């Protein structure tokens, strides 16, 4: 029954959408898709009862507390967590497979901010009536924007993410150097710290360079940090430029010179965090969640109390973070959508986000939490984090995001591993992106 209804809805949506596509292309729409989504207004969110929450592996360690807080108040509408893999790409693949099977086994989806267009256009997630989420105006505007597709809301921001430069304050202080604001200063600081007898074997810098979504993030930051773009303000790819080449070369030369250790080509977030916590890295680009974990005094971190954070460095001054984060959406095929909507409201509330930031150092989306004096005192990373998020650059907002990120990852990985000369990697990427992102 549900199957037939959703088919009928899809036919209507398709008819409505073809009109929208024409309209969008006439106005120079920015998504480069050829169909799907944006059509029928969100149906009523009906049905109450148990639901599931599909989310990537919880690296924060606090998800169970958050879900238990809901479950203890809602014994008849319990949430069961379906934990997906650690890698963003693998989470996406499982969610897509679930949607293509029209399965109701995932109710609420924890979507990476870059998946909204794809999930909305394919009608894998339900449009959310904005009036049911009255607190949206109190969240950082850039985070709310990531939950929208063609001006309609499909997902509510629960955590944001901005890249931070973690550094060993103890060693920098000892060597008498300030935290770097440029890549050249970072290299210089490294040489000075490595001259200290206790730091002669430390590696200089690592981010996330394994071939997965994190590489798209780090590649984009390198390009943006040198004044280049992957996709311009006009929505057109423009990555074959001298600025982009300088940015990519920061990473390519980093690997060649040994400033970035060879092992970093296998790093996702967690292996990088572990290397930093083991005391093997002087500088580390990672997300805010690392702050709490690296400061643990239970023996899991060798550098608790010995590090600090700064904004990412760039070529000529402060760098540019890629905007990350996670939004909660409701699967189109879910049962008990009224419960799902309430769970999203609960998890995105100021109270829950405050409880979460106190435990995990994940980036909240409520603007007020960054201005709270007590929190700022306790968590000095909040100020650089807010600056990082507010100046962060989004990845392309496109329906074919899966193909776009694969193209970026292949080009970046080819250059970093020395298989493709950086100039050729950028030229090839420009050609691919031009076919994937059409106006
Ligand atoms: C973090 C970010 C997300 C990004 C991912 C890459 O989870 O929040 O936006 O895509 O890292 O690994």
Tab-separated table of C-alpha atoms and ligand atoms in Angstrom:
chain	number	residue	atom	x	y	z
A	1	UNK	CA	0.000	0.000	0.000
A	2	UNK	CA	2.742	2.385	1.069
A	3	UNK	CA	4.692	1.286	-1.973
A	4	UNK	CA	1.875	2.245	-4.368
A	5	UNK	CA	1.274	5.548	-2.660
A	6	UNK	CA	4.911	6.486	-2.837
A	7	UNK	CA	4.938	5.589	-6.551
A	8	UNK	CA	1.991	7.821	-7.255
A	9	UNK	CA	3.659	10.602	-5.283
A	10	UNK	CA	6.829	10.109	-7.239
A	11	UNK	CA	4.988	10.438	-10.568
A	12	UNK	CA	3.472	13.740	-9.420
A	13	UNK	CA	6.848	14.857	-8.097
A	14	UNK	CA	8.481	14.029	-11.397
A	15	UNK	CA	5.934	16.055	-13.335
A	16	UNK	CA	6.308	18.979	-10.959
A	17	UNK	CA	10.064	18.629	-11.013
A	18	UNK	CA	10.542	18.645	-14.760
A	19	UNK	CA	8.916	22.068	-14.652
A	20	UNK	CA	11.272	23.090	-11.873
A	21	UNK	CA	14.324	21.878	-13.762
A	22	UNK	CA	13.395	23.998	-16.773
A	23	UNK	CA	12.859	26.930	-14.463
A	24	UNK	CA	16.105	26.299	-12.633
A	25	UNK	CA	18.148	26.073	-15.806
A	26	UNK	CA	16.521	29.208	-17.146
A	27	UNK	CA	17.656	31.000	-13.968
A	28	UNK	CA	21.091	29.399	-13.969
A	29	UNK	CA	20.308	26.888	-11.169
A	30	UNK	CA	23.414	25.773	-9.329
A	31	UNK	CA	22.998	22.078	-8.912
A	32	UNK	CA	23.730	20.584	-12.261
A	33	UNK	CA	21.205	17.785	-11.778
A	34	UNK	CA	18.808	16.507	-14.331
A	35	UNK	CA	15.826	15.487	-12.309
A	36	UNK	CA	14.273	14.459	-9.051
A	37	UNK	CA	13.262	16.242	-5.952
A	38	UNK	CA	12.150	19.536	-4.717
A	39	UNK	CA	8.562	18.801	-5.700
A	40	UNK	CA	5.651	18.000	-3.454
A	41	UNK	CA	5.482	19.838	-0.157
A	42	UNK	CA	6.422	17.689	2.823
A	43	UNK	CA	3.602	15.304	3.637
A	44	UNK	CA	2.286	15.144	7.178
A	45	UNK	CA	4.763	13.598	9.554
A	46	UNK	CA	2.533	10.913	10.968
A	47	UNK	CA	2.826	7.864	13.163
A	48	UNK	CA	4.250	7.317	16.607
A	49	UNK	CA	6.223	4.417	17.968
A	50	UNK	CA	9.726	2.955	17.989
A	51	UNK	CA	12.204	4.265	15.430
A	52	UNK	CA	15.807	3.668	14.394
A	53	UNK	CA	18.639	6.137	13.973
A	54	UNK	CA	21.231	5.374	11.284
A	55	UNK	CA	24.507	7.112	12.010
A	56	UNK	CA	28.224	6.757	11.344
A	57	UNK	CA	30.387	5.102	13.980
A	58	UNK	CA	30.253	7.213	17.117
A	59	UNK	CA	33.804	8.481	17.550
A	60	UNK	CA	32.645	10.992	20.210
A	61	UNK	CA	31.655	8.334	22.748
A	62	UNK	CA	28.562	10.297	23.822
A	63	UNK	CA	25.834	9.186	21.434
A	64	UNK	CA	24.481	6.546	23.802
A	65	UNK	CA	24.021	9.167	26.542
A	66	UNK	CA	22.145	11.440	24.147
A	67	UNK	CA	19.878	8.662	22.881
A	68	UNK	CA	19.300	7.338	26.405
A	69	UNK	CA	18.131	10.808	27.459
A	70	UNK	CA	15.402	10.543	24.798
A	71	UNK	CA	14.583	6.894	25.532
A	72	UNK	CA	14.087	7.437	29.250
A	73	UNK	CA	11.502	10.126	28.500
A	74	UNK	CA	9.790	8.238	25.653
A	75	UNK	CA	9.360	4.587	26.667
A	76	UNK	CA	6.842	3.942	23.850
A	77	UNK	CA	8.870	5.692	21.163
A	78	UNK	CA	12.289	4.234	21.770
A	79	UNK	CA	15.178	4.939	19.424
A	80	UNK	CA	17.504	2.114	18.419
A	81	UNK	CA	20.863	3.144	16.994
A	82	UNK	CA	22.018	1.484	13.743
A	83	UNK	CA	25.719	2.185	13.778
A	84	UNK	CA	27.256	2.462	10.301
A	85	UNK	CA	31.000	2.463	9.392
A	86	UNK	CA	33.491	5.179	10.321
A	87	UNK	CA	34.081	6.412	6.762
A	88	UNK	CA	31.641	8.981	5.381
A	89	UNK	CA	31.631	7.313	1.939
A	90	UNK	CA	30.664	3.934	3.381
A	91	UNK	CA	27.870	5.478	5.451
A	92	UNK	CA	26.502	7.149	2.339
A	93	UNK	CA	26.628	3.885	0.370
A	94	UNK	CA	24.642	2.022	3.044
A	95	UNK	CA	22.043	4.761	3.347
A	96	UNK	CA	21.594	4.859	-0.418
A	97	UNK	CA	21.238	1.096	-0.624
A	98	UNK	CA	18.607	1.227	2.108
A	99	UNK	CA	16.711	3.959	0.233
A	100	UNK	CA	16.920	2.175	-3.099
A	101	UNK	CA	15.358	-0.887	-1.449
A	102	UNK	CA	12.652	1.418	-0.055
A	103	UNK	CA	13.385	-0.200	3.273
A	104	UNK	CA	11.891	1.179	6.467
A	105	UNK	CA	14.781	-0.067	8.586
A	106	UNK	CA	16.368	3.400	8.936
A	107	UNK	CA	14.002	6.076	10.284
A	108	UNK	CA	16.240	9.056	11.103
A	109	UNK	CA	19.389	9.487	9.006
A	110	UNK	CA	22.479	11.299	10.235
A	111	UNK	CA	23.469	12.949	6.956
A	112	UNK	CA	26.823	14.510	6.219
A	113	UNK	CA	26.182	18.144	5.233
A	114	UNK	CA	27.225	17.400	1.660
A	115	UNK	CA	24.543	14.812	0.951
A	116	UNK	CA	21.402	16.959	1.278
A	117	UNK	CA	20.983	17.745	-2.435
A	118	UNK	CA	21.425	14.126	-3.496
A	119	UNK	CA	19.077	12.696	-0.861
A	120	UNK	CA	16.437	15.398	-1.381
A	121	UNK	CA	16.478	15.273	-5.190
A	122	UNK	CA	16.113	11.496	-5.161
A	123	UNK	CA	13.312	11.762	-2.615
A	124	UNK	CA	15.129	9.486	-0.193
A	125	UNK	CA	14.358	11.935	2.623
A	126	UNK	CA	11.117	13.685	3.538
A	127	UNK	CA	10.723	17.431	3.227
A	128	UNK	CA	10.431	18.968	6.697
A	129	UNK	CA	7.871	21.714	7.376
A	130	UNK	CA	9.963	24.639	8.680
A	131	UNK	CA	7.232	25.777	11.063
A	132	UNK	CA	7.727	22.557	13.015
A	133	UNK	CA	11.325	23.566	13.714
A	134	UNK	CA	10.957	27.064	15.188
A	135	UNK	CA	14.515	27.196	16.567
A	136	UNK	CA	16.176	27.150	13.140
A	137	UNK	CA	16.659	30.940	13.337
A	138	UNK	CA	18.850	30.508	16.396
A	139	UNK	CA	21.342	28.226	14.673
A	140	UNK	CA	24.437	29.408	12.768
A	141	UNK	CA	22.960	30.385	9.366
A	142	UNK	CA	25.593	28.517	7.348
A	143	UNK	CA	24.634	25.297	9.105
A	144	UNK	CA	20.914	25.733	8.351
A	145	UNK	CA	21.758	26.345	4.720
A	146	UNK	CA	23.371	22.913	4.500
A	147	UNK	CA	20.039	21.276	5.391
A	148	UNK	CA	18.213	22.949	2.486
A	149	UNK	CA	17.783	22.036	-1.135
A	150	UNK	CA	16.121	24.496	-3.478
A	151	UNK	CA	15.118	26.584	-0.468
A	152	UNK	CA	13.277	23.731	1.203
A	153	UNK	CA	14.257	22.105	4.442
A	154	UNK	CA	15.201	18.416	4.394
A	155	UNK	CA	17.540	18.092	7.356
A	156	UNK	CA	18.188	19.854	10.663
A	157	UNK	CA	21.767	20.659	11.723
A	158	UNK	CA	22.800	18.927	14.922
A	159	UNK	CA	26.588	19.229	14.796
A	160	UNK	CA	28.733	21.507	12.701
A	161	UNK	CA	32.415	21.001	11.930
A	162	UNK	CA	35.298	23.293	11.137
A	163	UNK	CA	38.909	22.284	10.596
A	164	UNK	CA	41.367	23.279	13.328
A	165	UNK	CA	45.139	23.229	13.536
A	166	UNK	CA	46.079	21.221	16.621
A	167	UNK	CA	49.626	21.889	17.758
A	168	UNK	CA	51.956	20.805	20.524
A	169	UNK	CA	52.061	23.943	22.637
A	170	UNK	CA	54.642	22.474	24.995
A	171	UNK	CA	57.150	21.959	22.166
A	172	UNK	CA	56.437	25.235	20.392
A	173	UNK	CA	56.897	27.124	23.667
A	174	UNK	CA	60.144	25.322	24.341
A	175	UNK	CA	61.482	26.154	20.889
A	176	UNK	CA	60.310	29.744	21.327
A	177	UNK	CA	58.006	29.796	18.292
A	178	UNK	CA	54.492	31.126	17.949
A	179	UNK	CA	51.652	29.094	16.407
A	180	UNK	CA	51.987	29.503	12.618
A	181	UNK	CA	49.507	31.426	10.484
A	182	UNK	CA	51.036	30.421	7.135
A	183	UNK	CA	52.312	27.163	5.668
A	184	UNK	CA	55.838	28.596	5.472
A	185	UNK	CA	55.727	29.497	9.177
A	186	UNK	CA	54.535	25.996	9.960
A	187	UNK	CA	57.501	24.489	8.089
A	188	UNK	CA	59.832	26.847	9.877
A	189	UNK	CA	58.345	26.059	13.289
A	190	UNK	CA	58.797	22.401	12.534
A	191	UNK	CA	62.485	22.761	11.803
A	192	UNK	CA	62.987	24.675	15.056
A	193	UNK	CA	61.098	22.135	17.156
A	194	UNK	CA	62.928	19.215	15.548
A	195	UNK	CA	66.187	20.807	16.677
A	196	UNK	CA	65.115	20.089	20.284
A	197	UNK	CA	66.662	16.791	21.421
A	198	UNK	CA	63.328	15.456	22.752
A	199	UNK	CA	61.534	16.184	19.449
A	200	UNK	CA	64.020	15.128	16.815
A	201	UNK	CA	61.853	12.222	15.638
A	202	UNK	CA	58.495	13.942	15.679
A	203	UNK	CA	56.621	14.222	12.366
A	204	UNK	CA	55.670	17.683	11.279
A	205	UNK	CA	52.129	17.670	9.921
A	206	UNK	CA	49.225	15.453	8.892
A	207	UNK	CA	45.603	15.822	7.918
A	208	UNK	CA	43.366	13.188	6.266
A	209	UNK	CA	44.803	11.924	2.970
A	210	UNK	CA	43.309	8.450	2.499
A	211	UNK	CA	41.140	8.242	-0.634
A	212	UNK	CA	37.732	9.079	0.885
A	213	UNK	CA	35.635	12.128	1.778
A	214	UNK	CA	38.274	13.466	4.160
A	215	UNK	CA	40.657	13.840	1.202
A	216	UNK	CA	38.078	15.997	-0.587
A	217	UNK	CA	37.988	18.139	2.556
A	218	UNK	CA	41.778	18.465	2.873
A	219	UNK	CA	42.305	19.013	-0.866
A	220	UNK	CA	39.663	21.782	-0.884
A	221	UNK	CA	41.266	23.439	2.132
A	222	UNK	CA	44.674	23.428	0.439
A	223	UNK	CA	43.204	24.968	-2.733
A	224	UNK	CA	41.159	27.561	-0.832
A	225	UNK	CA	44.059	28.343	1.488
A	226	UNK	CA	46.105	29.462	-1.521
A	227	UNK	CA	43.322	31.681	-2.883
A	228	UNK	CA	41.998	29.146	-5.397
A	229	UNK	CA	38.611	27.467	-5.667
A	230	UNK	CA	37.342	24.049	-6.651
A	231	UNK	CA	33.988	25.472	-7.704
A	232	UNK	CA	33.552	29.255	-7.944
A	233	UNK	CA	30.852	31.501	-6.504
A	234	UNK	CA	29.069	31.226	-9.850
A	235	UNK	CA	28.723	27.465	-9.344
A	236	UNK	CA	31.243	26.677	-12.103
A	237	UNK	CA	34.320	24.495	-11.583
A	238	UNK	CA	37.517	26.535	-11.792
A	239	UNK	CA	40.246	24.326	-10.386
A	240	UNK	CA	42.842	24.480	-13.179
A	241	UNK	CA	44.439	27.726	-11.975
A	242	UNK	CA	47.871	28.814	-10.687
A	243	UNK	CA	46.382	29.431	-7.206
A	244	UNK	CA	44.924	25.927	-7.022
A	245	UNK	CA	48.269	24.530	-8.157
A	246	UNK	CA	50.092	26.344	-5.353
A	247	UNK	CA	47.588	24.925	-2.889
A	248	UNK	CA	47.890	21.367	-4.156
A	249	UNK	CA	51.677	21.697	-4.172
A	250	UNK	CA	51.654	22.487	-0.463
A	251	UNK	CA	50.470	18.906	0.064
A	252	UNK	CA	52.456	17.293	-2.769
A	253	UNK	CA	55.707	18.955	-1.664
A	254	UNK	CA	54.841	18.150	1.938
A	255	UNK	CA	54.834	14.441	1.121
A	256	UNK	CA	57.970	14.738	-1.034
A	257	UNK	CA	59.979	16.622	1.573
A	258	UNK	CA	58.875	14.433	4.464
A	259	UNK	CA	57.089	17.320	6.209
A	260	UNK	CA	54.027	15.066	5.951
A	261	UNK	CA	54.913	11.486	6.949
A	262	UNK	CA	54.298	8.764	4.339
A	263	UNK	CA	51.865	6.981	6.668
A	264	UNK	CA	49.477	9.939	6.402
A	265	UNK	CA	48.375	8.747	2.956
A	266	UNK	CA	46.398	6.096	4.873
A	267	UNK	CA	44.932	8.494	7.445
A	268	UNK	CA	41.253	9.044	7.985
A	269	UNK	CA	40.293	11.109	11.052
A	270	UNK	CA	40.858	8.385	13.625
A	271	UNK	CA	44.355	7.165	12.622
A	272	UNK	CA	45.494	10.813	12.476
A	273	UNK	CA	44.054	11.500	15.904
A	274	UNK	CA	45.793	8.449	17.309
A	275	UNK	CA	49.162	9.537	15.827
A	276	UNK	CA	48.735	12.980	17.409
A	277	UNK	CA	47.731	11.501	20.755
A	278	UNK	CA	50.707	9.151	20.671
A	279	UNK	CA	52.943	12.216	20.455
A	280	UNK	CA	54.028	11.482	16.867
A	281	UNK	CA	52.797	14.708	15.269
A	282	UNK	CA	53.667	18.325	15.952
A	283	UNK	CA	50.794	19.781	13.876
A	284	UNK	CA	47.556	18.049	13.036
A	285	UNK	CA	44.537	19.169	11.016
A	286	UNK	CA	41.396	17.628	12.403
A	287	UNK	CA	37.836	18.409	13.569
A	288	UNK	CA	36.862	19.682	17.031
A	289	UNK	CA	35.868	16.257	18.396
A	290	UNK	CA	39.589	15.516	18.837
A	291	UNK	CA	39.958	18.207	21.495
A	292	UNK	CA	38.121	16.302	24.235
A	293	UNK	CA	39.614	12.910	23.364
A	294	UNK	CA	43.223	14.137	23.147
A	295	UNK	CA	42.812	15.807	26.534
A	296	UNK	CA	41.672	12.632	28.317
A	297	UNK	CA	43.718	11.837	31.370
A	298	UNK	CA	42.771	8.138	31.526
A	299	UNK	CA	46.010	7.100	29.819
A	300	UNK	CA	44.544	7.036	26.291
A	301	UNK	CA	46.391	10.231	25.306
A	302	UNK	CA	50.052	11.016	25.873
A	303	UNK	CA	49.549	14.714	25.167
A	304	UNK	CA	46.690	15.713	27.506
A	305	UNK	CA	47.237	19.335	28.541
A	306	UNK	CA	50.161	19.717	26.138
A	307	UNK	CA	48.400	20.977	23.026
A	308	UNK	CA	46.314	23.906	21.834
A	309	UNK	CA	44.382	24.826	18.692
A	310	UNK	CA	44.678	27.617	16.145
A	311	UNK	CA	42.894	28.485	12.896
A	312	UNK	CA	44.186	26.587	9.856
A	313	UNK	CA	47.182	28.256	8.203
A	314	UNK	CA	47.210	29.205	4.517
A	315	UNK	CA	49.651	30.355	1.851
A	316	UNK	CA	49.776	34.038	2.715
A	317	UNK	CA	47.792	34.223	5.943
A	318	UNK	CA	44.970	32.398	7.708
A	319	UNK	CA	43.668	29.399	5.808
A	320	UNK	CA	40.095	28.411	4.950
A	321	UNK	CA	38.293	25.458	6.468
A	322	UNK	CA	35.903	23.253	4.549
A	323	UNK	CA	32.488	23.327	6.209
A	324	UNK	CA	31.639	19.972	7.749
A	325	UNK	CA	28.902	18.757	10.015
A	326	UNK	CA	25.901	16.529	10.316
A	327	UNK	CA	22.188	17.049	9.857
A	328	UNK	CA	19.341	14.775	10.826
A	329	UNK	CA	16.742	13.859	8.206
A	330	UNK	CA	13.774	11.483	8.012
A	331	UNK	CA	13.902	8.613	5.554
A	332	UNK	CA	11.069	8.807	3.036
A	333	UNK	CA	10.366	5.132	3.704
A	334	UNK	CA	10.246	5.354	7.510
A	335	UNK	CA	7.367	4.495	9.764
A	336	UNK	CA	6.511	6.708	12.764
A	337	UNK	CA	7.588	9.976	11.200
A	338	UNK	CA	5.948	12.083	13.953
A	339	UNK	CA	8.259	10.426	16.488
A	340	UNK	CA	11.197	10.872	14.112
A	341	UNK	CA	10.503	14.621	13.868
A	342	UNK	CA	10.289	14.944	17.657
A	343	UNK	CA	13.549	13.045	18.089
A	344	UNK	CA	15.236	15.456	15.661
A	345	UNK	CA	13.848	18.426	17.621
A	346	UNK	CA	15.121	16.887	20.838
A	347	UNK	CA	18.625	16.164	19.525
A	348	UNK	CA	18.973	19.605	17.957
A	349	UNK	CA	17.700	21.457	21.065
A	350	UNK	CA	19.977	23.890	22.882
A	351	UNK	CA	19.855	21.752	26.013
A	352	UNK	CA	21.003	18.571	24.245
A	353	UNK	CA	23.671	20.386	22.256
A	354	UNK	CA	25.031	21.955	25.430
A	355	UNK	CA	25.131	18.559	27.124
A	356	UNK	CA	26.946	17.192	24.083
A	357	UNK	CA	29.548	19.947	23.819
A	358	UNK	CA	30.347	19.568	27.519
A	359	UNK	CA	31.140	15.902	27.012
A	360	UNK	CA	32.571	15.736	23.510
A	361	UNK	CA	33.845	19.051	22.115
A	362	UNK	CA	31.852	18.420	18.928
A	363	UNK	CA	30.817	21.706	17.307
A	364	UNK	CA	27.302	22.816	18.279
A	365	UNK	CA	25.042	24.559	15.758
A	366	UNK	CA	23.386	26.898	18.304
A	367	UNK	CA	24.991	30.345	17.991
A	368	UNK	CA	24.359	31.080	21.700
A	369	UNK	CA	26.611	28.231	22.840
A	370	UNK	CA	29.654	29.883	21.241
A	371	UNK	CA	28.976	33.075	23.201
A	372	UNK	CA	28.387	31.443	26.585
A	373	UNK	CA	31.164	32.830	28.878
A	374	UNK	CA	31.316	29.751	31.129
A	375	UNK	CA	31.618	27.384	28.161
A	376	UNK	CA	34.295	29.570	26.569
A	377	UNK	CA	36.323	29.493	29.730
A	378	UNK	CA	36.086	25.743	29.978
A	379	UNK	CA	36.603	25.123	26.240
A	380	UNK	CA	39.085	27.592	24.739
A	381	UNK	CA	38.732	25.980	21.330
A	382	UNK	CA	35.223	27.450	20.932
A	383	UNK	CA	36.413	30.879	19.720
A	384	UNK	CA	38.777	29.593	16.977
A	385	UNK	CA	36.124	27.020	16.095
A	386	UNK	CA	33.400	29.621	15.580
A	387	UNK	CA	35.798	31.636	13.411
A	388	UNK	CA	36.642	28.496	11.432
A	389	UNK	CA	32.969	27.648	10.840
A	390	UNK	CA	31.904	31.185	9.993
A	391	UNK	CA	34.601	31.583	7.349
A	392	UNK	CA	34.371	27.973	6.132
A	393	UNK	CA	33.734	27.167	2.500
A	394	UNK	CA	31.105	24.642	1.446
A	395	UNK	CA	31.789	21.727	-0.826
A	396	UNK	CA	29.766	21.728	-4.096
A	397	UNK	CA	26.018	21.503	-3.437
A	398	UNK	CA	25.140	19.094	-6.194
A	399	UNK	CA	22.839	16.161	-6.716
A	400	UNK	CA	25.648	14.088	-8.220
A	401	UNK	CA	27.826	14.717	-5.192
A	402	UNK	CA	28.995	11.094	-5.116
A	403	UNK	CA	30.535	11.438	-8.594
A	404	UNK	CA	31.957	14.873	-7.817
A	405	UNK	CA	33.731	13.756	-4.657
A	406	UNK	CA	35.063	10.621	-6.375
A	407	UNK	CA	36.565	12.786	-9.133
A	408	UNK	CA	38.186	15.073	-6.546
A	409	UNK	CA	39.519	12.153	-4.521
A	410	UNK	CA	41.020	10.495	-7.596
A	411	UNK	CA	42.740	13.659	-8.777
A	412	UNK	CA	44.076	14.499	-5.311
A	413	UNK	CA	45.229	10.970	-4.559
A	414	UNK	CA	47.004	10.686	-7.928
A	415	UNK	CA	48.925	13.884	-7.211
A	416	UNK	CA	49.780	13.043	-3.589
A	417	UNK	CA	51.044	9.576	-4.450
A	418	UNK	CA	53.175	10.915	-7.311
A	419	UNK	CA	51.201	9.069	-10.009
A	420	UNK	CA	49.928	12.216	-11.716
A	421	UNK	CA	51.807	15.529	-12.020
A	422	UNK	CA	49.786	18.094	-9.990
A	423	UNK	CA	49.133	20.313	-13.028
A	424	UNK	CA	47.698	17.356	-14.975
A	425	UNK	CA	45.629	16.264	-11.990
A	426	UNK	CA	43.994	19.697	-11.834
A	427	UNK	CA	43.446	19.917	-15.595
A	428	UNK	CA	41.857	16.447	-15.610
A	429	UNK	CA	39.697	17.316	-12.626
A	430	UNK	CA	38.514	20.525	-14.286
A	431	UNK	CA	37.380	18.536	-17.338
A	432	UNK	CA	35.571	15.937	-15.200
A	433	UNK	CA	33.866	18.482	-12.964
A	434	UNK	CA	32.713	20.444	-16.006
A	435	UNK	CA	30.803	17.419	-17.239
A	436	UNK	CA	29.390	16.635	-13.773
A	437	UNK	CA	28.409	20.166	-12.772
A	438	UNK	CA	26.544	21.668	-15.675
A	439	UNK	CA	24.651	24.899	-15.598
B	1	LIG	C1	33.457	15.018	9.312
B	1	LIG	C2	32.656	16.194	8.767
B	1	LIG	C3	32.029	15.845	7.449
B	1	LIG	C4	33.089	15.363	6.492
B	1	LIG	C5	33.852	14.184	7.079
B	1	LIG	C6	35.006	13.770	6.174
B	1	LIG	O1	32.621	14.001	9.703
B	1	LIG	O2	31.679	16.597	9.685
B	1	LIG	O3	31.316	16.922	6.910
B	1	LIG	O4	32.558	15.041	5.244
B	1	LIG	O5	34.366	14.528	8.340
B	1	LIG	O6	35.660	12.674	6.651
